[in-house]
Amino acid sequence: MTSDSREASAPVEERAVDDDRNTTRKRERDEPRENKSPSPPAKQARKDEKEKDKEKDRKKDDKDRKSSKKDKKDKDDKERGKEKDKDAKRRSEKDKDRKDKDRKRRSRSRSTERKDKKRDRKDKEEHANGDVMEEGEVKEEAPPKILTEREKARLVIMEEMRNREEAEKSVAAVGDDPVWCNTKAQEQQPSRHCPYLDTIDRTVLDFDFEKLCSISLSHLNVYACMVCGKYFQGRGTNTHAYTHSLDTDHRVFLNLQTLKFFCLPDNYEVVDPSLDDIKYVLKPHFSDQLVKSLNGWSRAVRAYDDSTYYPGVVGLNNIKENDYENVILHAFSHVPPLRDYFLKEENYASIKRPPGDKLQELTRRFGELIRKLWNTKAFKAHVSPHEMLQAIVLCSEKKFQFTKQGDAAEFMNFLLNTLHQALNGTAKTNSSIVYKTFRGRMRVFTRKVPPVDASEDQRRMLMQLPEYQEEMKEQPFLFLSLDLPAAPLYRDELMQNIIPQVPLHVLLQKFNGSTEKEYKTYNENFLKRFELLSLPQYLVISYKRFHKNQWFVEKNPTIVNFPISNVDLYECVAEDKKGSLKYTTYDLLANIIHDGPPEAGGRYRTQILHAGTNKWFEMEDLHVKDILPQMITLAESYIQIWKLNTEKTREQRMEEIAPESELNIIAN
């Protein structure tokens, strides 16, 4: 073994000896302790209490130590949260500053780009125009621009406007009211010269349709283009009319509400007497003298489209299925009291209706239609009742539409009663022009019919009851309804349909006070007879041609034979009223005819007497032609309007008829 190995093993042996000594000492120390006797009980109790107190103190120290750690942790969390908020705030401020700097940098770059583009554009224009000259180049003067007559006139107008503005400014400096803007100056001083008046095309102007913008469909501030006839809204910058004037070079526009002409886009008012005819076509107006002269108007008028017509005898456009409305409007437009009342707008313009009432629109549209039908300065010989039909659809709650065929008698009843209500009419006869013109009075006698299966004794007992006694009641009427006899069920010997004929005086026996007619209700039958108490100024008669059964509508083809003048209703007047009525004779004024099947395929036409020429005209939509009086009674009349003849009393007529009858007796 070497010296190094001996030196390394020596400490190991020394450590083993020390461990043995320590173990021996510990054993000797523990043995005497185990041999000692136990301590007394009191001393052991005190020792246990001390150990318990030490345990309590140790637990308390642990609890205090934990709470202090928790408080310290919460405090650290709060401080850490505050630091996070401060960091977030600093970051947001930095982001905001960075965005502002980027925005400013982009705006500067954009402005620089715009300036560069503008500079490049200017350089290009100069090169194109030859303004930039190279070395040794001599600039040639450009030839003067040749202006057209319209451009010269426009320059003159603009120069006059500038001079006028300067003069107004100088006057305002002296002390008059200042002119604050060019628009106000144009309104105060309208231009009387416009170089674009020759662009107006009167052949395309049509003011019959609803005043709505063709783009926005707005009815506010609508202008009509005088070149193409279209409607546009507004005249200011960025409006539809302004844009249209720039796109199509159409300059003259008419405000459909104020009747003022403007030139766009220059935006100045045009005042020229040559435009008065357009204003009159848009809004015709009638003086008292002109209204009185219409009844005797016998001269044909030439329209702008070179067609001739008589005022009031013009066609009405059939939009789709509104011919049943056209004939009623045509017929009522030839009733002089009703026509004269609606020709002057001031007669009904002051009538006040509740806010939002729809009936006011009906009177306004009906008046406009009457004035257009009787216009003596029209551009064309026909009228489109579009606005009137829209008002009818609105007021009738779509019961009468111009896209579906309807009954002319039902529409006539609706129109008369609705016009009376719209004019604030009451139950009195003189409360409206409708009642003054068409209202009469009749007396109705009604008695109940006993059941058919009742015996004679039962009938006798029932007739003594009050409900089976005859009742009398007076009531007004606007038109009389006459019943036609039933058509024959079988054909003649030639196997052809028999078309029956009946005289008018036979149908009028319904109102002689003695002819009774049975009327059936759901479970009761009544007998009624009628007699007239007062005769209206204009009598409307309706023939009951249509009857609806369980499956379809049937039409009665019976022809009514009637004279066109001197129809006497004296026999229809009650006995106690005959002495008070001077005039009982009527002359035919209008005759409405229905042709074809009752529903689909049928059509209406009207025959009207023109008072000025004393000629009969037949109108079917846009078609107008004159006819012979003998042709009137050959068709299937549906509605008639008769005028009370006040030229001669009944006694005078009877005196004229008596000598003629004596001569006939002598001749026979």
XYZ file of C-alpha atoms in Angstrom:
668
model
C 0.000 0.000 0.000
C 1.407 3.377 -0.885
C 1.602 6.412 1.305
C -1.290 8.136 -0.543
C -3.732 5.281 0.104
C -2.765 5.131 3.730
C -3.406 8.832 4.164
C -6.884 8.496 2.506
C -8.048 5.577 4.690
C -7.022 7.198 7.995
C -9.887 9.736 8.172
C -12.445 7.042 7.431
C -11.354 4.979 10.366
C -11.351 8.013 12.639
C -14.971 8.840 11.633
C -16.118 5.281 12.413
C -14.583 5.456 15.905
C -16.344 8.762 16.621
C -19.721 7.314 15.596
C -19.314 4.403 18.006
C -18.508 6.716 20.867
C -21.552 8.902 20.226
C -23.858 5.880 20.119
C -22.496 4.604 23.437
C -22.949 7.979 25.121
C -26.544 8.272 23.934
C -27.413 4.849 25.197
C -25.909 5.656 28.638
C -27.833 8.938 28.771
C -31.187 7.364 27.864
C -31.030 4.424 30.241
C -31.014 6.403 33.493
C -33.927 8.572 32.185
C -36.095 5.524 31.603
C -35.320 4.290 35.110
C -36.570 7.604 36.687
C -39.943 7.648 38.405
C -42.959 9.492 36.823
C -43.825 13.135 37.793
C -46.744 13.895 40.074
C -50.299 14.616 38.524
C -50.388 18.386 39.280
C -47.088 18.908 37.590
C -48.313 16.913 34.553
C -51.500 19.037 34.316
C -49.506 22.264 34.332
C -47.331 20.843 31.623
C -50.401 19.954 29.481
C -51.842 23.478 29.873
C -48.561 25.004 28.794
C -48.517 22.762 25.734
C -52.132 23.782 24.894
C -51.252 27.478 25.254
C -48.262 26.990 23.035
C -50.496 25.232 20.449
C -53.014 28.110 20.571
C -50.249 30.682 20.169
C -48.836 28.744 17.262
C -52.259 28.567 15.517
C -52.832 32.280 16.112
C -49.423 33.072 14.680
C -50.197 30.923 11.642
C -53.549 32.719 11.156
C -51.970 36.168 11.471
C -49.262 35.144 9.086
C -51.837 33.947 6.492
C -53.986 37.125 6.775
C -50.947 39.336 6.392
C -49.941 37.363 3.299
C -53.484 37.786 1.820
C -53.532 41.537 2.505
C -50.149 41.891 0.972
C -51.291 39.913 -2.081
C -54.432 42.095 -2.524
C -52.357 45.216 -2.215
C -49.931 43.899 -4.786
C -52.833 43.032 -7.157
C -54.258 46.563 -6.857
C -50.942 48.159 -7.545
C -50.391 45.806 -10.458
C -53.900 46.696 -11.876
C -53.184 50.414 -11.596
C -49.971 49.939 -13.444
C -51.803 47.984 -16.194
C -54.407 50.806 -16.577
C -51.638 53.366 -16.817
C -49.901 51.270 -19.449
C -53.139 50.863 -21.480
C -53.802 54.608 -21.310
C -50.299 55.375 -22.434
C -50.653 52.897 -25.322
C -54.030 54.416 -26.448
C -52.551 57.911 -26.387
C -49.607 56.721 -28.405
C -51.978 55.028 -30.945
C -54.058 58.195 -31.230
C -50.984 60.336 -31.802
C -49.745 57.888 -34.404
C -53.119 57.900 -36.235
C -53.242 61.702 -36.219
C -49.762 61.848 -37.652
C -50.700 59.293 -40.347
C -53.867 61.246 -41.220
C -51.951 64.497 -41.545
C -49.313 62.768 -43.620
C -51.965 61.300 -45.969
C -53.773 64.641 -46.321
C -50.497 66.353 -47.161
C -49.708 63.685 -49.721
C -53.207 63.996 -51.268
C -52.999 67.760 -51.520
C -49.567 67.392 -53.079
C -50.933 64.871 -55.585
C -53.846 67.164 -56.475
C -51.503 70.075 -57.005
C -49.260 67.916 -59.171
C -52.213 66.665 -61.222
C -53.536 70.185 -61.625
C -50.112 71.384 -62.709
C -49.768 68.493 -65.179
C -53.266 69.132 -66.564
C -52.497 72.797 -67.007
C -49.254 71.974 -68.783
C -51.037 69.548 -71.074
C -53.716 72.129 -71.916
C -51.060 74.720 -72.640
C -49.224 72.288 -74.901
C -52.468 71.346 -76.609
C -53.466 74.975 -77.120
C -49.961 75.958 -78.205
C -49.473 78.416 -75.336
C -45.999 77.040 -74.530
C -43.625 78.267 -77.165
C -40.277 76.770 -77.919
C -37.147 78.772 -78.718
C -37.505 80.667 -81.989
C -41.275 79.943 -82.224
C -43.690 82.784 -83.042
C -47.187 82.602 -81.470
C -50.068 83.013 -83.885
C -53.266 84.662 -82.738
C -56.279 82.297 -82.592
C -59.228 83.221 -84.801
C -62.155 84.785 -82.891
C -64.936 82.371 -81.858
C -68.128 82.781 -83.849
C -71.163 82.986 -81.528
C -74.645 81.886 -82.490
C -77.641 84.176 -82.152
C -78.813 82.336 -79.042
C -75.417 82.652 -77.358
C -75.270 86.348 -78.195
C -78.731 86.873 -76.715
C -77.719 84.960 -73.618
C -74.609 87.132 -73.173
C -76.766 90.237 -73.494
C -79.163 88.927 -70.831
C -76.331 88.060 -68.456
C -74.826 91.520 -68.973
C -78.198 93.118 -68.210
C -78.508 91.041 -65.052
C -75.031 92.073 -63.877
C -75.786 95.732 -64.558
C -79.082 95.431 -62.719
C -77.388 93.823 -59.709
C -74.789 96.593 -59.590
C -77.515 99.221 -59.821
C -79.474 97.574 -57.014
C -76.364 97.402 -54.851
C -75.715 101.095 -55.398
C -79.344 101.889 -54.551
C -79.088 99.704 -51.453
C -75.987 101.620 -50.371
C -78.012 104.836 -50.514
C -80.590 103.478 -48.091
C -83.077 101.159 -49.823
C -83.576 97.522 -48.913
C -80.483 95.509 -49.890
C -80.565 92.568 -52.284
C -78.893 89.787 -50.347
C -78.421 87.201 -53.068
C -78.768 86.612 -56.772
C -81.815 84.380 -56.276
C -83.676 87.152 -54.492
C -82.716 89.589 -57.221
C -84.098 87.174 -59.834
C -87.360 86.819 -57.919
C -87.763 90.589 -57.605
C -86.699 91.367 -61.162
C -87.822 88.519 -63.464
C -86.266 88.395 -66.880
C -88.561 89.246 -69.765
C -86.230 87.851 -72.425
C -85.238 84.224 -72.843
C -83.348 82.879 -75.875
C -84.781 79.375 -75.375
C -88.490 80.057 -75.879
C -88.287 78.650 -79.395
C -87.455 75.219 -77.926
C -90.937 74.874 -76.360
C -92.917 72.059 -77.995
C -96.640 72.499 -77.375
C -97.527 69.237 -79.099
C -96.029 67.145 -76.268
C -97.582 69.112 -73.404
C -100.243 67.131 -71.533
C -101.440 68.420 -68.166
C -104.244 65.871 -67.682
C -102.217 63.366 -65.697
C -101.437 63.504 -62.008
C -98.856 66.125 -61.038
C -96.098 63.792 -59.815
C -92.364 63.831 -60.399
C -91.489 61.164 -62.970
C -88.438 60.120 -60.906
C -89.219 60.630 -57.215
C -93.054 60.358 -57.527
C -93.349 63.369 -55.237
C -96.184 65.880 -55.617
C -94.296 68.745 -53.974
C -92.755 71.538 -56.047
C -93.269 69.810 -59.412
C -92.120 71.416 -62.666
C -93.068 70.475 -66.229
C -90.414 70.488 -68.930
C -91.684 72.551 -71.857
C -89.524 70.632 -74.345
C -90.386 66.988 -73.582
C -93.471 67.371 -71.351
C -92.142 65.309 -68.417
C -92.619 66.238 -64.765
C -89.660 66.798 -62.436
C -89.279 67.986 -58.871
C -87.494 71.194 -57.798
C -85.363 73.686 -59.663
C -82.416 74.165 -57.282
C -79.014 72.568 -57.578
C -78.988 68.745 -57.399
C -82.748 68.528 -58.051
C -84.276 66.330 -60.751
C -85.345 69.275 -62.910
C -81.892 70.856 -62.643
C -80.200 67.568 -63.588
C -82.609 67.066 -66.495
C -81.806 70.526 -67.854
C -78.077 69.741 -67.800
C -78.372 66.247 -69.278
C -80.763 67.038 -72.136
C -80.202 70.784 -72.642
C -83.916 71.448 -71.973
C -84.095 74.932 -70.525
C -87.694 76.125 -69.982
C -89.752 74.715 -67.080
C -93.202 75.548 -65.691
C -94.146 75.360 -62.026
C -97.456 73.461 -62.006
C -98.602 75.150 -58.804
C -97.575 78.808 -59.202
C -97.809 78.879 -63.048
C -94.387 80.561 -63.282
C -91.830 79.816 -65.987
C -88.128 79.403 -65.206
C -85.006 78.910 -67.275
C -82.670 76.238 -65.912
C -79.860 75.859 -64.997
C -79.539 79.668 -65.086
C -82.471 79.784 -62.639
C -84.213 82.988 -63.636
C -87.917 83.583 -64.129
C -89.240 84.079 -67.634
C -92.078 86.526 -68.199
C -93.451 86.535 -71.714
C -97.033 87.060 -72.948
C -96.573 84.330 -75.556
C -96.671 81.746 -72.739
C -100.164 82.670 -71.534
C -101.783 79.990 -73.703
C -99.830 77.287 -71.848
C -100.961 78.687 -68.506
C -104.572 78.696 -69.714
C -104.392 75.059 -70.818
C -102.935 74.048 -67.445
C -105.521 75.993 -65.463
C -108.487 77.257 -67.521
C -110.501 80.087 -66.008
C -113.892 81.393 -67.082
C -115.356 84.847 -66.677
C -119.055 85.443 -66.080
C -119.494 86.637 -69.642
C -117.801 83.547 -71.074
C -119.934 81.241 -68.918
C -123.124 82.879 -70.168
C -122.002 82.601 -73.790
C -121.404 78.831 -73.663
C -125.077 77.936 -74.076
C -125.175 79.830 -77.370
C -121.699 78.883 -78.611
C -122.119 77.764 -82.219
C -118.605 78.286 -83.584
C -116.165 75.397 -83.916
C -112.759 75.911 -82.307
C -109.451 74.843 -83.836
C -106.988 73.201 -81.456
C -103.210 73.501 -81.618
C -102.973 70.080 -83.307
C -105.154 71.488 -86.137
C -108.270 69.541 -85.089
C -111.653 71.254 -84.739
C -114.135 70.759 -81.926
C -117.029 72.377 -80.118
C -116.401 73.285 -76.470
C -117.899 70.517 -74.343
C -118.026 68.033 -77.241
C -114.615 66.395 -76.857
C -113.585 62.805 -76.306
C -112.656 61.283 -72.959
C -109.760 58.847 -72.864
C -110.648 55.271 -71.879
C -107.657 54.214 -69.797
C -108.819 50.606 -69.553
C -112.432 49.900 -68.485
C -113.718 53.321 -67.417
C -116.235 53.909 -70.226
C -119.105 53.535 -67.717
C -117.670 56.544 -65.863
C -116.925 58.568 -68.993
C -120.553 58.564 -70.160
C -121.812 59.834 -66.783
C -119.166 62.573 -66.655
C -119.988 63.581 -70.229
C -123.724 63.728 -69.550
C -123.436 65.760 -66.333
C -121.002 68.181 -67.980
C -123.867 69.268 -70.278
C -126.275 70.094 -67.452
C -126.006 73.928 -67.485
C -126.541 74.678 -63.742
C -124.059 72.011 -62.670
C -121.593 73.014 -65.381
C -121.769 76.761 -64.630
C -121.280 76.126 -60.910
C -118.083 74.100 -61.377
C -116.677 76.302 -64.152
C -115.956 78.981 -61.544
C -113.649 77.613 -58.874
C -114.514 80.316 -56.350
C -118.018 78.819 -55.996
C -116.728 75.805 -54.063
C -113.115 76.659 -53.151
C -114.177 78.250 -49.848
C -116.100 75.163 -48.666
C -114.363 73.781 -45.589
C -114.193 70.079 -44.868
C -112.715 68.263 -41.833
C -108.926 67.773 -41.916
C -107.940 64.727 -43.935
C -111.351 64.469 -45.623
C -111.200 62.743 -49.011
C -114.383 64.247 -50.467
C -112.797 67.657 -50.989
C -110.537 66.082 -53.591
C -113.590 64.876 -55.554
C -115.093 68.363 -55.968
C -111.730 69.837 -56.952
C -111.029 67.163 -59.569
C -114.584 67.304 -60.936
C -114.296 71.079 -61.369
C -110.956 70.722 -63.168
C -112.455 68.137 -65.540
C -115.471 70.333 -66.355
C -113.203 73.301 -67.132
C -110.994 71.174 -69.394
C -114.006 69.794 -71.281
C -115.295 73.313 -71.956
C -111.880 74.863 -72.653
C -112.037 77.070 -75.745
C -108.223 77.229 -76.149
C -107.196 73.583 -75.840
C -104.143 72.096 -77.522
C -105.989 68.887 -78.440
C -109.592 67.796 -78.934
C -109.696 65.205 -76.155
C -109.235 65.050 -72.377
C -107.853 62.331 -70.110
C -109.874 62.062 -66.847
C -106.974 60.415 -65.004
C -107.013 62.702 -61.943
C -110.809 62.502 -61.656
C -110.728 58.701 -61.814
C -108.072 58.583 -59.097
C -110.300 60.722 -56.863
C -113.281 58.413 -57.554
C -111.270 55.328 -56.592
C -110.149 57.056 -53.403
C -113.588 58.331 -52.342
C -115.455 55.122 -53.227
C -112.870 52.964 -51.421
C -112.079 51.124 -54.682
C -115.700 50.215 -55.399
C -115.570 52.033 -58.749
C -112.277 51.418 -60.537
C -111.085 52.301 -64.019
C -109.514 48.852 -64.492
C -112.776 46.903 -64.116
C -116.156 47.358 -65.804
C -118.961 48.693 -63.610
C -122.607 49.731 -63.649
C -123.226 53.269 -64.899
C -126.438 53.665 -62.848
C -124.704 52.743 -59.599
C -121.853 55.118 -60.383
C -124.318 57.921 -61.153
C -126.033 57.402 -57.795
C -122.660 57.469 -56.012
C -121.478 60.603 -57.826
C -124.624 62.650 -57.134
C -124.807 61.789 -53.439
C -121.067 62.159 -52.864
C -120.924 65.553 -54.588
C -123.839 66.727 -52.454
C -122.062 65.562 -49.305
C -118.735 67.091 -50.384
C -120.454 70.466 -50.889
C -121.667 70.344 -47.258
C -125.213 69.663 -48.396
C -128.025 69.008 -45.935
C -131.555 67.609 -46.224
C -132.809 70.934 -47.600
C -133.336 71.284 -51.328
C -131.280 74.475 -51.701
C -128.319 73.202 -49.670
C -126.235 72.243 -52.736
C -126.218 72.652 -56.491
C -126.917 68.907 -56.865
C -130.205 69.089 -54.953
C -131.187 72.338 -56.667
C -130.773 70.734 -60.084
C -131.943 67.118 -59.751
C -134.037 66.816 -56.594
C -137.776 66.198 -56.688
C -140.343 64.832 -54.238
C -142.789 61.944 -54.435
C -145.495 60.368 -52.320
C -145.293 56.620 -51.656
C -148.307 54.514 -50.607
C -147.439 51.129 -49.069
C -149.626 48.283 -47.824
C -148.723 44.811 -46.692
C -150.014 41.803 -48.655
C -151.582 38.899 -46.686
C -150.013 35.447 -47.085
C -151.058 33.490 -50.150
C -152.152 30.393 -48.186
C -154.457 32.416 -45.880
C -158.209 31.799 -46.133
C -160.796 34.509 -46.795
C -161.673 34.861 -43.124
C -158.015 35.126 -42.199
C -157.468 37.728 -44.924
C -160.437 39.735 -43.653
C -159.087 39.651 -40.109
C -155.547 40.545 -41.205
C -156.722 43.507 -43.250
C -158.226 45.017 -40.096
C -154.855 45.024 -38.314
C -152.849 48.324 -38.276
C -149.807 46.801 -39.982
C -151.949 45.837 -42.994
C -153.366 49.328 -43.412
C -152.014 51.507 -46.209
C -149.265 53.916 -45.166
C -148.363 57.161 -46.903
C -144.883 58.687 -46.840
C -143.241 61.572 -48.675
C -139.626 61.218 -49.750
C -137.180 62.991 -52.092
C -135.586 61.500 -55.187
C -132.636 62.334 -57.442
C -133.662 60.049 -60.313
C -136.619 57.868 -61.278
C -136.178 54.167 -61.951
C -138.526 52.642 -64.551
C -139.235 48.896 -64.867
C -139.058 47.257 -68.283
C -141.437 44.423 -69.230
C -139.906 40.980 -69.278
C -138.498 39.754 -72.578
C -140.390 36.877 -74.296
C -139.140 33.379 -73.602
C -139.850 31.966 -77.089
C -138.809 32.909 -80.593
C -141.086 33.913 -83.441
C -142.176 31.721 -86.360
C -138.913 32.511 -88.170
C -136.906 31.239 -85.177
C -135.600 34.700 -84.476
C -135.419 36.450 -81.141
C -138.224 38.872 -80.506
C -137.054 42.265 -79.272
C -140.054 43.857 -77.571
C -140.796 47.575 -77.692
C -142.624 49.683 -75.144
C -143.635 53.368 -75.193
C -142.246 55.673 -72.537
C -145.666 56.866 -71.360
C -146.557 53.261 -70.472
C -143.525 53.017 -68.197
C -144.350 56.383 -66.621
C -147.716 55.020 -65.443
C -145.813 53.633 -62.481
C -145.987 57.153 -60.990
C -149.620 58.038 -61.775
C -150.718 57.248 -58.208
C -153.039 54.372 -59.133
C -150.772 51.675 -60.583
C -149.617 49.287 -57.882
C -146.513 47.159 -58.056
C -145.596 44.282 -55.785
C -142.238 44.345 -54.015
C -140.951 41.223 -52.332
C -138.705 41.079 -49.310
C -137.240 38.072 -47.519
C -140.494 36.905 -45.918
C -143.074 39.620 -46.688
C -144.698 41.192 -49.742
C -145.769 44.808 -50.169
C -147.828 46.686 -52.728
C -146.633 50.202 -53.552
C -147.889 53.038 -55.704
C -146.217 56.359 -56.399
C -147.172 59.898 -57.366
C -144.998 62.973 -57.863
C -145.315 66.091 -55.728
C -142.661 68.342 -57.304
C -140.719 68.100 -60.531
C -136.981 68.821 -60.679
C -135.373 71.224 -63.091
C -133.512 68.306 -64.691
C -135.072 64.845 -64.497
C -132.855 61.747 -64.562
C -134.503 58.479 -65.640
C -132.883 55.056 -65.296
C -134.240 51.914 -66.986
C -133.789 48.647 -65.103
C -132.080 46.554 -67.766
C -129.919 44.334 -65.587
C -131.186 41.649 -63.216
C -128.982 39.313 -61.244
C -130.159 35.755 -60.677
C -128.457 32.978 -58.779
C -125.788 32.416 -61.431
C -125.203 35.450 -63.635
C -126.486 38.879 -64.680
C -129.227 39.056 -67.313
C -129.906 41.996 -69.616
C -133.344 43.047 -70.809
C -133.103 44.056 -74.511
C -136.459 45.883 -74.622
C -136.442 49.012 -76.796
C -138.085 52.099 -75.297
C -139.900 54.348 -77.762
C -139.856 57.976 -76.680
C -140.021 61.419 -78.254
C -136.990 63.642 -77.799
C -139.153 66.606 -76.782
C -142.492 67.472 -75.159
C -142.731 64.549 -72.729
C -145.551 65.584 -70.392
C -145.558 64.336 -66.779
C -148.810 66.043 -65.839
C -150.572 62.702 -65.272
C -147.848 61.644 -62.824
C -148.387 64.648 -60.542
C -150.615 64.284 -57.476
C -154.099 65.790 -57.750
C -153.498 68.319 -54.985
C -150.297 69.582 -56.671
C -151.368 69.882 -60.293
C -152.627 73.406 -59.919
C -149.340 74.709 -58.469
C -147.090 73.380 -61.246
C -146.871 75.580 -64.330
C -144.337 73.539 -66.252
C -144.617 69.761 -66.637
C -143.025 69.170 -70.045
C -139.497 67.829 -70.548
C -137.057 67.750 -73.493
C -134.280 65.194 -73.873
C -130.776 66.479 -73.117
C -128.591 63.337 -72.868
C -129.089 59.648 -73.638
C -126.721 56.929 -72.358
C -126.726 53.594 -74.208
C -125.362 50.172 -73.300
C -124.385 47.783 -76.095
C -123.395 44.146 -75.913
C -123.552 41.604 -73.081
C -124.231 42.772 -69.520
C -120.757 42.255 -68.085
C -117.615 41.373 -70.051
C -117.658 42.715 -73.589
C -120.304 45.384 -73.058
C -119.605 49.048 -73.712
C -121.249 52.407 -73.104
C -121.771 55.432 -75.317
C -123.590 58.695 -74.826
C -125.659 60.940 -77.090
C -125.746 64.627 -76.159
C -127.570 67.665 -77.495
C -125.229 70.611 -78.096
C -127.272 73.666 -77.172
C -125.294 76.162 -79.258
C -125.700 74.350 -82.583
C -128.850 72.363 -81.650
C -127.129 69.246 -83.028
C -126.874 65.776 -81.561
C -123.430 64.242 -81.037
C -122.522 60.690 -80.111
C -119.373 60.161 -77.999
C -117.747 56.832 -77.303
C -114.471 57.389 -75.461
C -112.269 59.373 -77.889
C -114.628 59.009 -80.863
C -117.018 61.911 -81.478
C -119.488 62.142 -84.366
C -122.717 63.961 -85.133
C -125.906 61.919 -85.552
C -129.487 62.425 -86.677
C -132.166 62.800 -83.990
C -134.091 59.872 -85.516
C -131.229 57.509 -84.584
C -131.542 58.156 -80.853
C -134.585 55.974 -80.157
C -133.208 52.906 -81.971
C -130.712 51.872 -79.320
C -131.035 50.325 -75.857
C -131.274 53.392 -73.657
C -130.078 52.961 -70.094
C -129.982 56.447 -68.520
C -131.564 59.670 -69.742
C -131.408 63.302 -68.614
C -134.438 65.472 -69.419
C -134.613 69.253 -69.174
C -137.753 70.983 -67.905
C -139.116 73.203 -70.678
C -139.958 76.593 -69.160
C -140.611 78.456 -72.396
C -144.355 77.746 -72.390
C -146.778 76.690 -69.697
C -148.994 73.664 -70.022
C -152.067 75.810 -70.692
C -150.313 77.518 -73.590
C -149.282 74.185 -75.032
C -152.820 72.846 -74.705
C -154.157 75.895 -76.511
C -151.746 75.253 -79.371
C -152.649 71.584 -79.545
C -156.442 72.145 -79.516
C -156.712 73.824 -82.960
C -154.518 71.139 -84.504
C -156.731 68.372 -83.100
C -159.876 70.115 -84.413
C -158.341 70.364 -87.869
C -157.498 66.673 -87.798
C -161.084 65.808 -86.827
C -162.461 67.952 -89.661
C -160.056 66.385 -92.134
C -161.111 62.910 -91.103
